[in-house]
Amino acid sequence: MPASTAQDAPPGHDIATALAAVRARIAAAAHRAGRDPADITLVAVSKFHPRESVVAALRAGQATFGENRVQEAAEKFPPLRAQWPGLRLNIIGGLQTNKALEAVRIADMIESLDRPALCDAIARAADRVGRMPQLLVQVNTGDETQKSGVAVEEADAFITAAMTRFGDAVTGLMCIPPVDQDPMPHFRTLAAMAARHGLGVISMGMSADFELAIAAGATHVRVGSAIFGPRPAHRA
Ligand SMILES: *Cc1c(COP(=O)(O)O)cnc(C)c1O
């Protein structure tokens, strides 16, 4: 994801206020859809933002965070766990096999299982580390060549294989619709696929479209800039 502006978050950007506003929007969207807001997990995407921003969100009651770079997450999050035992870290976005060991070590959920080589790397890492995060299969619903995620045509077979191999660790699906398209058909595709496989977790929707995702059945929305402000450009 490119940084949305060339500036740091405006001074005084109030993370607690922004979080409360996002939570209110999630609750309203859930009610409109006849759903219980408690069934929707807000994943606060803190990539490129400093640890202090994460702490501000933790103080405001936020528990679950998303990062798309393992190295950055490894620097930011493990030191916070002692003080914040409820903290949950999700790795979102494309994962290189050589980062699988560290990801398995630090993450509670990896949202981007998308190819056999990564399954192998995660299985080896889990053996070595002695823990297995929850796993979501990322589906490339727009079949974009440059994007991570398993192709729609291969998704059912891949999901079945991953569920067979990893059992209960596979809890759901994740997608990132193409930026220039109506996200709704993509959300519906993902929700239908999850239902077909009996998977409960559906991770979809970002700052621009999380309310639509909730209408389509999202159980996890990944929201960054609406909480933390624009991403600092220097790490983008
Ligand atoms: C950055 C990112 C988000 C959050 O994006 P915003 O538009 O800032 O809410 C969500 N999901 C993934 C995979 C991301 O990389």
Coordinates of N, CA and C and ligand atoms in Angstrom, one line a residue:
M1 N 0.8 -1.2 0.0 CA 0.0 0.0 0.0 C 0.9 1.3 0.0
P2 N 0.7 2.2 -0.9 CA 1.4 3.4 -0.9 C 1.0 4.3 0.3
A3 N 1.9 5.1 0.8 CA 1.4 6.1 1.9 C 0.4 7.0 1.2
S4 N -0.6 7.4 2.0 CA -1.6 8.2 1.3 C -1.3 9.7 1.2
T5 N -0.3 10.1 2.0 CA 0.2 11.5 1.8 C 1.6 11.5 2.1
A6 N 2.3 12.6 1.8 CA 3.7 12.8 2.1 C 4.0 13.3 3.4
Q7 N 3.0 13.4 4.3 CA 3.3 14.0 5.6 C 3.1 13.0 6.7
D8 N 3.7 13.3 7.8 CA 3.4 12.5 9.0 C 1.9 12.8 9.4
A9 N 1.4 11.9 10.3 CA 0.1 12.2 10.9 C 0.2 13.6 11.5
P10 N -0.9 14.4 11.3 CA -0.9 15.8 11.8 C -0.6 15.8 13.3
P11 N 0.2 16.8 13.8 CA 0.4 16.8 15.2 C -0.9 16.9 16.0
G12 N -1.0 16.2 17.0 CA -2.3 16.3 17.8 C -3.3 15.4 17.2
H13 N -3.0 14.6 16.2 CA -4.0 13.6 15.7 C -4.3 12.7 16.9
D14 N -5.6 12.7 17.2 CA -6.0 12.0 18.4 C -6.4 10.6 18.1
I15 N -5.6 9.6 18.4 CA -5.8 8.3 18.1 C -7.1 7.7 18.9
A16 N -7.2 8.1 20.1 CA -8.3 7.6 20.9 C -9.7 8.1 20.3
T17 N -9.7 9.4 19.9 CA -10.9 9.9 19.3 C -11.2 9.2 18.0
A18 N -10.2 9.1 17.1 CA -10.4 8.4 15.8 C -10.8 7.0 16.0
L19 N -10.2 6.3 17.0 CA -10.7 4.9 17.3 C -12.1 4.8 17.7
A20 N -12.5 5.7 18.6 CA -13.9 5.7 19.0 C -14.9 6.0 17.8
A21 N -14.5 6.9 16.9 CA -15.3 7.1 15.7 C -15.4 5.9 14.8
V22 N -14.3 5.2 14.7 CA -14.3 4.0 13.8 C -15.2 2.9 14.5
R23 N -15.0 2.8 15.8 CA -15.8 1.8 16.5 C -17.3 2.1 16.4
A24 N -17.7 3.4 16.5 CA -19.1 3.8 16.3 C -19.6 3.4 14.9
R25 N -18.7 3.7 13.9 CA -19.1 3.4 12.5 C -19.3 1.9 12.3
I26 N -18.4 1.1 13.0 CA -18.6 -0.4 12.9 C -19.9 -0.8 13.5
A27 N -20.2 -0.2 14.7 CA -21.4 -0.6 15.4 C -22.6 -0.2 14.5
A28 N -22.6 0.9 13.9 CA -23.7 1.4 13.1 C -23.9 0.5 11.9
A29 N -22.8 0.2 11.2 CA -22.8 -0.7 10.1 C -23.4 -2.1 10.4
A30 N -22.9 -2.6 11.6 CA -23.4 -3.9 12.0 C -24.9 -3.9 12.3
H31 N -25.4 -2.8 12.9 CA -26.8 -2.7 13.2 C -27.6 -2.6 11.9
R32 N -27.1 -1.8 11.0 CA -27.8 -1.7 9.7 C -27.9 -3.1 9.0
A33 N -26.9 -3.9 9.2 CA -26.9 -5.2 8.6 C -27.6 -6.3 9.4
G34 N -28.2 -5.9 10.6 CA -28.8 -6.9 11.5 C -27.8 -7.8 12.1
R35 N -26.6 -7.3 12.3 CA -25.5 -8.1 13.0 C -25.1 -7.5 14.3
D36 N -24.5 -8.4 15.1 CA -24.1 -8.0 16.5 C -22.6 -7.4 16.3
P37 N -22.5 -6.1 16.7 CA -21.1 -5.5 16.6 C -20.0 -6.3 17.3
A38 N -20.4 -7.1 18.3 CA -19.4 -7.9 19.0 C -18.8 -9.0 18.1
D39 N -19.5 -9.3 17.0 CA -19.0 -10.3 16.1 C -18.0 -9.8 15.1
I40 N -17.7 -8.5 15.2 CA -16.7 -7.9 14.3 C -15.5 -7.4 15.0
T41 N -14.4 -7.9 14.6 CA -13.1 -7.6 15.3 C -12.4 -6.5 14.5
L42 N -12.1 -5.4 15.2 CA -11.4 -4.3 14.5 C -9.9 -4.6 14.6
V43 N -9.2 -4.8 13.4 CA -7.8 -4.9 13.4 C -7.2 -3.6 13.1
A44 N -6.5 -3.0 14.0 CA -5.9 -1.6 13.8 C -4.6 -1.8 13.1
V45 N -4.5 -1.3 11.9 CA -3.3 -1.5 11.1 C -2.3 -0.3 11.3
S46 N -1.3 -0.7 12.0 CA -0.3 0.3 12.6 C 1.0 0.4 11.8
K47 N 1.0 -0.2 10.6 CA 2.2 -0.2 9.8 C 2.7 1.2 9.5
F48 N 4.0 1.3 9.6 CA 4.7 2.6 9.4 C 4.6 3.6 10.6
H49 N 3.7 3.3 11.5 CA 3.5 4.2 12.6 C 4.3 3.7 13.8
P50 N 4.8 4.6 14.6 CA 5.7 4.2 15.7 C 5.0 3.5 16.9
R51 N 5.8 2.9 17.7 CA 5.3 2.2 18.8 C 4.4 3.0 19.7
E52 N 4.7 4.3 19.8 CA 3.9 5.2 20.7 C 2.5 5.3 20.2
S53 N 2.3 5.2 18.9 CA 0.9 5.2 18.3 C 0.2 3.9 18.7
V54 N 0.9 2.8 18.7 CA 0.3 1.5 19.1 C -0.1 1.6 20.6
V55 N 0.8 2.2 21.4 CA 0.5 2.3 22.8 C -0.7 3.2 23.1
A56 N -0.8 4.3 22.3 CA -2.0 5.2 22.4 C -3.3 4.4 22.1
A57 N -3.2 3.5 21.1 CA -4.4 2.7 20.8 C -4.7 1.7 21.9
L58 N -3.6 1.1 22.4 CA -3.8 0.1 23.5 C -4.5 0.8 24.7
R59 N -4.0 2.0 25.0 CA -4.6 2.7 26.2 C -6.1 3.0 25.9
A60 N -6.4 3.2 24.7 CA -7.8 3.4 24.3 C -8.6 2.2 24.2
G61 N -8.1 1.0 24.6 CA -8.8 -0.2 24.6 C -8.7 -1.1 23.4
Q62 N -7.9 -0.7 22.4 CA -7.7 -1.5 21.2 C -6.8 -2.7 21.5
A63 N -7.1 -3.9 21.1 CA -6.4 -5.1 21.4 C -5.7 -5.7 20.2
T64 N -6.3 -5.6 19.0 CA -5.8 -6.4 17.9 C -5.2 -5.4 16.8
F65 N -4.0 -5.7 16.4 CA -3.2 -4.9 15.5 C -2.8 -5.7 14.3
G66 N -2.6 -4.9 13.2 CA -2.2 -5.6 11.9 C -0.9 -4.9 11.4
E67 N 0.0 -5.7 11.0 CA 1.3 -5.2 10.4 C 1.6 -6.0 9.1
N68 N 2.1 -5.3 8.1 CA 2.4 -6.1 6.9 C 3.8 -6.4 6.7
R69 N 4.7 -5.9 7.5 CA 6.1 -6.3 7.4 C 6.6 -6.9 8.7
V70 N 7.1 -8.1 8.6 CA 7.4 -8.9 9.8 C 8.5 -8.2 10.6
Q71 N 9.5 -7.7 9.9 CA 10.6 -7.1 10.6 C 10.1 -5.9 11.5
E72 N 9.3 -5.1 10.8 CA 8.8 -3.9 11.6 C 7.9 -4.4 12.8
A73 N 7.1 -5.4 12.6 CA 6.3 -5.9 13.6 C 7.1 -6.5 14.8
A74 N 8.2 -7.2 14.4 CA 9.1 -7.8 15.4 C 9.8 -6.7 16.2
E75 N 10.0 -5.6 15.7 CA 10.7 -4.5 16.5 C 9.6 -3.9 17.4
K76 N 8.4 -3.7 16.9 CA 7.4 -2.9 17.6 C 6.7 -3.7 18.7
F77 N 6.3 -5.0 18.4 CA 5.3 -5.6 19.3 C 5.7 -6.4 20.4
P78 N 6.7 -7.3 20.3 CA 7.1 -8.2 21.4 C 7.4 -7.4 22.7
P79 N 8.0 -6.2 22.6 CA 8.3 -5.5 23.9 C 7.0 -5.1 24.6
L80 N 5.9 -5.0 23.9 CA 4.6 -4.5 24.5 C 3.8 -5.6 25.2
R81 N 4.2 -6.9 24.9 CA 3.3 -8.0 25.4 C 3.3 -8.1 26.9
A82 N 4.4 -7.9 27.5 CA 4.4 -8.0 29.0 C 3.4 -7.1 29.6
Q83 N 3.4 -5.9 29.2 CA 2.4 -4.9 29.8 C 1.0 -5.1 29.3
W84 N 0.9 -5.6 28.1 CA -0.5 -5.7 27.5 C -0.8 -7.1 27.1
P85 N -1.1 -8.0 28.0 CA -1.2 -9.4 27.7 C -2.4 -9.7 26.8
G86 N -3.3 -8.8 26.6 CA -4.4 -9.0 25.7 C -4.1 -8.7 24.2
L87 N -2.9 -8.1 24.0 CA -2.5 -7.7 22.7 C -2.5 -8.9 21.7
R88 N -3.0 -8.6 20.5 CA -3.0 -9.6 19.4 C -2.4 -9.0 18.2
L89 N -1.5 -9.7 17.5 CA -0.8 -9.2 16.4 C -1.2 -10.1 15.1
N90 N -1.7 -9.4 14.1 CA -2.0 -10.1 12.9 C -1.0 -9.7 11.8
I91 N -0.4 -10.6 11.1 CA 0.4 -10.3 9.9 C -0.5 -10.3 8.7
I92 N -0.5 -9.2 8.0 CA -1.4 -9.0 6.9 C -0.6 -8.8 5.6
G93 N -1.1 -9.1 4.5 CA -0.3 -8.8 3.3 C 0.7 -9.9 3.0
G94 N 1.3 -9.8 1.8 CA 2.2 -10.8 1.3 C 3.4 -11.2 2.3
L95 N 3.6 -12.5 2.4 CA 4.6 -13.0 3.4 C 5.7 -13.8 2.6
Q96 N 6.9 -13.4 2.7 CA 8.0 -14.1 2.1 C 8.3 -15.4 2.9
T97 N 8.7 -16.4 2.2 CA 9.0 -17.7 3.0 C 10.1 -17.5 4.0
N98 N 11.1 -16.7 3.7 CA 12.2 -16.5 4.6 C 11.8 -15.6 5.8
K99 N 10.6 -15.1 5.9 CA 10.1 -14.4 7.0 C 9.1 -15.3 7.8
A100 N 8.9 -16.5 7.4 CA 7.8 -17.3 8.0 C 8.2 -17.6 9.5
L101 N 9.5 -17.9 9.7 CA 9.9 -18.3 11.1 C 9.6 -17.2 12.1
E102 N 10.0 -16.0 11.7 CA 9.8 -14.9 12.6 C 8.3 -14.6 12.7
A103 N 7.5 -14.7 11.6 CA 6.1 -14.5 11.7 C 5.4 -15.4 12.6
V104 N 5.8 -16.7 12.5 CA 5.2 -17.7 13.4 C 5.5 -17.4 14.9
R105 N 6.8 -16.9 15.1 CA 7.2 -16.6 16.4 C 6.4 -15.5 17.1
I106 N 6.1 -14.4 16.3 CA 5.5 -13.2 16.9 C 4.0 -13.0 16.7
A107 N 3.4 -13.8 15.7 CA 2.0 -13.4 15.3 C 1.0 -14.3 16.0
D108 N -0.2 -13.8 16.2 CA -1.3 -14.6 16.7 C -2.1 -15.0 15.5
M109 N -2.0 -14.3 14.4 CA -2.7 -14.7 13.2 C -1.9 -14.3 12.0
I110 N -1.8 -15.2 11.0 CA -1.2 -14.8 9.7 C -2.3 -14.8 8.7
E111 N -2.5 -13.7 8.1 CA -3.7 -13.5 7.2 C -3.4 -13.8 5.7
S112 N -2.2 -14.3 5.4 CA -1.8 -14.2 4.0 C -1.3 -15.6 3.5
L113 N -1.8 -16.6 4.0 CA -1.4 -18.0 3.4 C -1.9 -18.0 2.0
D114 N -1.0 -18.2 1.0 CA -1.4 -18.1 -0.4 C -0.7 -19.0 -1.4
R115 N 0.2 -19.9 -0.8 CA 0.9 -20.7 -1.8 C 1.6 -21.9 -1.1
P116 N 1.8 -23.0 -1.8 CA 2.3 -24.2 -1.1 C 3.6 -24.0 -0.4
A117 N 4.5 -23.2 -1.1 CA 5.8 -23.0 -0.5 C 5.7 -22.3 0.9
L118 N 4.7 -21.4 1.0 CA 4.5 -20.7 2.3 C 3.9 -21.6 3.3
C119 N 3.1 -22.5 2.9 CA 2.5 -23.6 3.8 C 3.7 -24.4 4.3
D120 N 4.6 -24.8 3.5 CA 5.7 -25.6 3.9 C 6.6 -24.8 4.9
A121 N 6.8 -23.6 4.6 CA 7.7 -22.8 5.5 C 7.0 -22.6 6.9
I122 N 5.7 -22.4 6.9 CA 5.0 -22.2 8.1 C 4.9 -23.5 8.9
A123 N 4.7 -24.6 8.2 CA 4.7 -25.9 9.0 C 6.1 -26.1 9.6
R124 N 7.2 -25.9 8.9 CA 8.5 -26.1 9.5 C 8.7 -25.1 10.6
A125 N 8.3 -23.9 10.5 CA 8.5 -22.9 11.5 C 7.7 -23.3 12.8
A126 N 6.5 -23.7 12.6 CA 5.7 -24.1 13.7 C 6.3 -25.3 14.5
D127 N 6.8 -26.2 13.8 CA 7.5 -27.3 14.4 C 8.7 -26.8 15.3
R128 N 9.4 -25.9 14.7 CA 10.6 -25.4 15.4 C 10.3 -24.5 16.6
V129 N 9.3 -23.6 16.4 CA 9.0 -22.7 17.5 C 8.1 -23.3 18.5
G130 N 7.3 -24.3 18.1 CA 6.4 -24.9 19.1 C 5.1 -24.1 19.3
R131 N 4.7 -23.3 18.3 CA 3.4 -22.7 18.3 C 2.9 -22.5 16.9
M132 N 1.6 -22.4 16.8 CA 1.0 -22.2 15.4 C 0.0 -21.1 15.5
P133 N 0.2 -20.0 14.8 CA -0.8 -18.9 14.8 C -2.0 -19.4 14.1
Q134 N -3.1 -18.7 14.2 CA -4.3 -18.9 13.4 C -3.8 -18.5 12.0
L135 N -4.4 -19.2 11.0 CA -4.1 -18.9 9.6 C -5.3 -18.5 8.8
L136 N -5.2 -17.5 7.9 CA -6.2 -17.2 7.0 C -5.7 -17.4 5.6
V137 N -6.4 -17.9 4.7 CA -6.0 -18.0 3.3 C -6.4 -16.7 2.6
Q138 N -5.4 -16.0 2.0 CA -5.6 -14.8 1.2 C -6.0 -15.2 -0.2
V139 N -7.2 -14.7 -0.6 CA -7.7 -14.9 -1.9 C -7.6 -13.7 -2.8
N140 N -7.0 -13.8 -3.9 CA -6.8 -12.7 -4.9 C -8.0 -12.6 -5.7
T141 N -9.1 -12.0 -5.1 CA -10.4 -12.0 -5.7 C -10.5 -11.3 -7.1
G142 N -9.5 -10.3 -7.2 CA -9.5 -9.6 -8.5 C -8.6 -10.2 -9.5
D143 N -7.9 -11.4 -9.1 CA -6.9 -12.0 -10.0 C -5.9 -11.0 -10.6
E144 N -5.4 -10.1 -9.7 CA -4.4 -9.2 -10.1 C -3.0 -9.8 -10.1
T145 N -2.3 -9.7 -11.2 CA -1.0 -10.4 -11.3 C 0.0 -10.0 -10.3
Q146 N 0.0 -8.7 -9.9 CA 1.0 -8.3 -8.9 C 0.7 -8.5 -7.5
K147 N -0.5 -9.0 -7.2 CA -1.0 -9.0 -5.9 C -0.8 -10.4 -5.3
S148 N -0.5 -10.5 -3.9 CA -0.5 -11.8 -3.3 C -1.9 -12.3 -3.1
G149 N -2.0 -13.6 -2.8 CA -3.3 -14.2 -2.7 C -3.4 -15.3 -3.7
V150 N -4.1 -16.3 -3.4 CA -4.3 -17.5 -4.3 C -5.4 -17.1 -5.3
A151 N -5.2 -17.5 -6.6 CA -6.1 -17.2 -7.7 C -7.5 -17.8 -7.4
V152 N -8.5 -17.1 -7.8 CA -9.9 -17.5 -7.5 C -10.1 -19.0 -8.0
E153 N -9.6 -19.3 -9.2 CA -9.8 -20.6 -9.8 C -9.2 -21.7 -8.9
E154 N -8.1 -21.4 -8.3 CA -7.4 -22.4 -7.5 C -7.7 -22.4 -6.0
A155 N -8.6 -21.4 -5.6 CA -8.8 -21.2 -4.2 C -9.4 -22.3 -3.5
D156 N -10.5 -22.9 -4.1 CA -11.2 -24.0 -3.3 C -10.2 -25.2 -3.0
A157 N -9.5 -25.5 -4.0 CA -8.5 -26.7 -3.8 C -7.5 -26.3 -2.8
F158 N -7.0 -25.1 -2.9 CA -5.9 -24.6 -1.9 C -6.5 -24.6 -0.5
I159 N -7.7 -24.1 -0.4 CA -8.3 -24.0 1.0 C -8.5 -25.4 1.6
T160 N -9.0 -26.3 0.8 CA -9.2 -27.6 1.2 C -7.9 -28.3 1.7
A161 N -6.8 -28.1 0.9 CA -5.5 -28.7 1.2 C -5.0 -28.0 2.5
A162 N -5.1 -26.7 2.6 CA -4.6 -26.1 3.8 C -5.4 -26.5 5.1
M163 N -6.7 -26.7 4.9 CA -7.5 -27.2 6.1 C -7.1 -28.6 6.5
T164 N -6.8 -29.4 5.5 CA -6.4 -30.8 5.7 C -5.1 -30.8 6.4
R165 N -4.2 -30.0 6.0 CA -2.8 -30.0 6.5 C -2.7 -29.3 7.9
F166 N -3.4 -28.2 8.1 CA -3.3 -27.4 9.3 C -4.4 -27.5 10.3
G167 N -5.5 -28.2 9.9 CA -6.6 -28.5 10.8 C -7.2 -27.2 11.3
D168 N -7.5 -27.1 12.6 CA -8.2 -26.0 13.2 C -7.4 -24.7 13.1
A169 N -6.2 -24.7 12.8 CA -5.4 -23.5 12.7 C -5.9 -22.6 11.5
V170 N -6.5 -23.2 10.5 CA -7.1 -22.5 9.4 C -8.5 -22.0 9.8
T171 N -8.6 -20.7 10.1 CA -9.9 -20.3 10.6 C -10.7 -19.4 9.6
G172 N -10.1 -19.0 8.5 CA -10.9 -18.2 7.6 C -10.1 -17.7 6.4
L173 N -10.7 -16.7 5.7 CA -10.2 -16.1 4.5 C -10.0 -14.6 4.6
M174 N -9.2 -14.1 3.7 CA -8.9 -12.7 3.6 C -8.8 -12.2 2.2
C175 N -9.2 -11.0 1.9 CA -9.0 -10.5 0.5 C -8.7 -9.0 0.6
I176 N -8.1 -8.5 -0.4 CA -7.9 -7.0 -0.7 C -8.4 -6.8 -2.1
P177 N -9.6 -6.2 -2.2 CA -10.1 -6.0 -3.6 C -9.2 -5.0 -4.4
P178 N -9.3 -5.0 -5.7 CA -8.6 -4.1 -6.5 C -9.0 -2.6 -6.1
V179 N -8.0 -1.7 -6.1 CA -8.3 -0.4 -5.6 C -9.3 0.4 -6.5
D180 N -9.3 0.0 -7.8 CA -10.1 0.8 -8.7 C -11.5 0.2 -9.0
Q181 N -11.9 -0.7 -8.2 CA -13.2 -1.4 -8.5 C -14.2 -1.3 -7.3
D182 N -15.4 -1.5 -7.6 CA -16.4 -1.6 -6.6 C -16.0 -2.9 -5.7
P183 N -15.8 -2.7 -4.4 CA -15.3 -3.8 -3.6 C -16.4 -4.9 -3.4
M184 N -17.7 -4.5 -3.5 CA -18.8 -5.3 -3.0 C -18.8 -6.7 -3.7
P185 N -18.6 -6.9 -5.0 CA -18.6 -8.2 -5.6 C -17.4 -9.0 -5.0
H186 N -16.3 -8.4 -4.7 CA -15.2 -9.1 -4.1 C -15.5 -9.6 -2.7
F187 N -16.1 -8.7 -2.0 CA -16.5 -9.1 -0.6 C -17.5 -10.3 -0.6
R188 N -18.4 -10.2 -1.6 CA -19.4 -11.3 -1.6 C -18.8 -12.6 -2.1
T189 N -17.9 -12.5 -3.0 CA -17.1 -13.7 -3.4 C -16.4 -14.4 -2.2
L190 N -15.8 -13.6 -1.4 CA -15.0 -14.1 -0.3 C -15.9 -14.7 0.8
A191 N -17.0 -14.0 1.0 CA -18.0 -14.5 2.0 C -18.6 -15.8 1.6
A192 N -18.9 -15.9 0.3 CA -19.5 -17.2 -0.2 C -18.5 -18.3 -0.1
M193 N -17.2 -18.0 -0.4 CA -16.2 -19.0 -0.4 C -16.0 -19.5 1.1
A194 N -16.0 -18.6 2.0 CA -15.8 -19.0 3.4 C -17.0 -19.9 3.9
A195 N -18.2 -19.5 3.5 CA -19.4 -20.3 3.8 C -19.3 -21.7 3.2
R196 N -18.8 -21.8 2.0 CA -18.6 -23.1 1.3 C -17.7 -24.0 2.1
H197 N -16.7 -23.4 2.7 CA -15.7 -24.3 3.5 C -16.0 -24.3 5.0
G198 N -17.1 -23.7 5.4 CA -17.4 -23.7 6.8 C -16.4 -22.9 7.7
L199 N -15.8 -21.9 7.1 CA -14.8 -21.1 7.8 C -15.5 -19.8 8.4
G200 N -15.2 -19.5 9.6 CA -15.9 -18.5 10.3 C -15.3 -17.1 10.2
V201 N -14.0 -17.0 9.9 CA -13.3 -15.7 9.9 C -13.3 -15.2 8.5
I202 N -13.8 -13.9 8.3 CA -13.8 -13.3 7.0 C -13.2 -11.9 7.1
S203 N -11.9 -11.8 6.7 CA -11.2 -10.5 6.9 C -11.2 -9.7 5.6
M204 N -12.0 -8.6 5.7 CA -12.1 -7.8 4.5 C -12.6 -6.4 4.9
G205 N -12.2 -5.4 4.1 CA -12.6 -4.0 4.4 C -11.5 -3.3 5.1
M206 N -11.2 -2.1 4.5 CA -10.2 -1.2 5.0 C -10.8 0.2 5.3
S207 N -10.0 1.2 5.5 CA -10.6 2.5 5.9 C -11.7 3.0 5.0
A208 N -11.5 2.8 3.7 CA -12.4 3.3 2.7 C -13.7 2.6 2.5
D209 N -13.7 1.3 3.0 CA -14.8 0.5 2.6 C -15.2 -0.5 3.7
F210 N -14.8 -0.3 5.0 CA -15.1 -1.3 6.0 C -16.6 -1.5 6.3
E211 N -17.4 -0.4 6.1 CA -18.8 -0.5 6.3 C -19.5 -1.4 5.3
L212 N -19.1 -1.3 4.0 CA -19.6 -2.2 3.0 C -19.2 -3.6 3.3
A213 N -17.9 -3.8 3.8 CA -17.5 -5.2 4.1 C -18.3 -5.8 5.2
I214 N -18.7 -5.0 6.1 CA -19.5 -5.5 7.2 C -20.9 -5.9 6.7
A215 N -21.4 -5.1 5.8 CA -22.7 -5.4 5.1 C -22.6 -6.8 4.4
A216 N -21.4 -7.1 3.9 CA -21.2 -8.3 3.1 C -20.8 -9.5 4.0
G217 N -20.6 -9.2 5.3 CA -20.4 -10.4 6.2 C -19.0 -10.4 6.9
A218 N -18.2 -9.3 6.7 CA -16.8 -9.3 7.3 C -16.9 -9.6 8.8
T219 N -16.0 -10.4 9.3 CA -15.9 -10.6 10.8 C -14.7 -9.8 11.3
H220 N -13.7 -9.5 10.4 CA -12.5 -8.8 10.8 C -12.4 -7.6 9.7
V221 N -12.3 -6.4 10.2 CA -12.0 -5.3 9.3 C -10.6 -4.7 9.6
R222 N -9.8 -4.4 8.6 CA -8.4 -4.0 8.8 C -8.3 -2.5 8.5
V223 N -8.3 -1.7 9.6 CA -8.4 -0.3 9.4 C -7.1 0.4 9.9
G224 N -6.5 1.2 9.0 CA -5.2 1.9 9.3 C -5.4 3.4 9.4
S225 N -5.5 4.0 8.3 CA -5.4 5.5 8.3 C -6.6 6.1 9.0
A226 N -7.7 5.5 9.0 CA -8.9 6.1 9.7 C -8.6 6.2 11.2
I227 N -7.7 5.4 11.7 CA -7.4 5.4 13.1 C -6.1 6.2 13.4
F228 N -5.0 5.9 12.6 CA -3.7 6.4 13.0 C -3.4 7.7 12.2
G229 N -4.2 8.1 11.2 CA -3.9 9.2 10.3 C -3.1 8.7 9.1
P230 N -2.7 9.6 8.3 CA -1.9 9.2 7.1 C -0.6 8.6 7.5
R231 N -0.2 7.6 6.7 CA 1.0 6.9 7.1 C 2.3 7.8 6.8
P232 N 3.2 7.8 7.7 CA 4.5 8.5 7.5 C 5.1 8.0 6.2
A233 N 5.5 8.9 5.3 CA 6.0 8.5 4.0 C 7.4 7.9 4.0
H234 N 8.2 8.2 5.0 CA 9.6 7.8 4.9 C 9.8 6.3 5.1
R235 N 8.7 5.6 5.6 CA 8.9 4.1 5.7 C 8.1 3.4 4.6
A236 N 7.4 4.1 3.7 CA 6.6 3.5 2.7 C 7.4 2.8 1.6
Ligands
LIG1 C1 -2.4 -1.0 4.9 C2 -3.4 -2.1 4.9 C3 -4.7 -2.0 5.4 C4 -5.2 -0.7 6.0 O1 -5.3 0.3 5.0 P1 -6.1 1.7 5.3 O2 -6.6 2.1 4.0 O3 -5.1 2.6 5.9 O4 -7.2 1.4 6.3 C5 -5.5 -3.1 5.4 N1 -5.1 -4.3 4.9 C6 -3.9 -4.4 4.4 C7 -3.5 -5.8 3.9 C8 -3.0 -3.4 4.4 O5 -1.8 -3.6 3.8

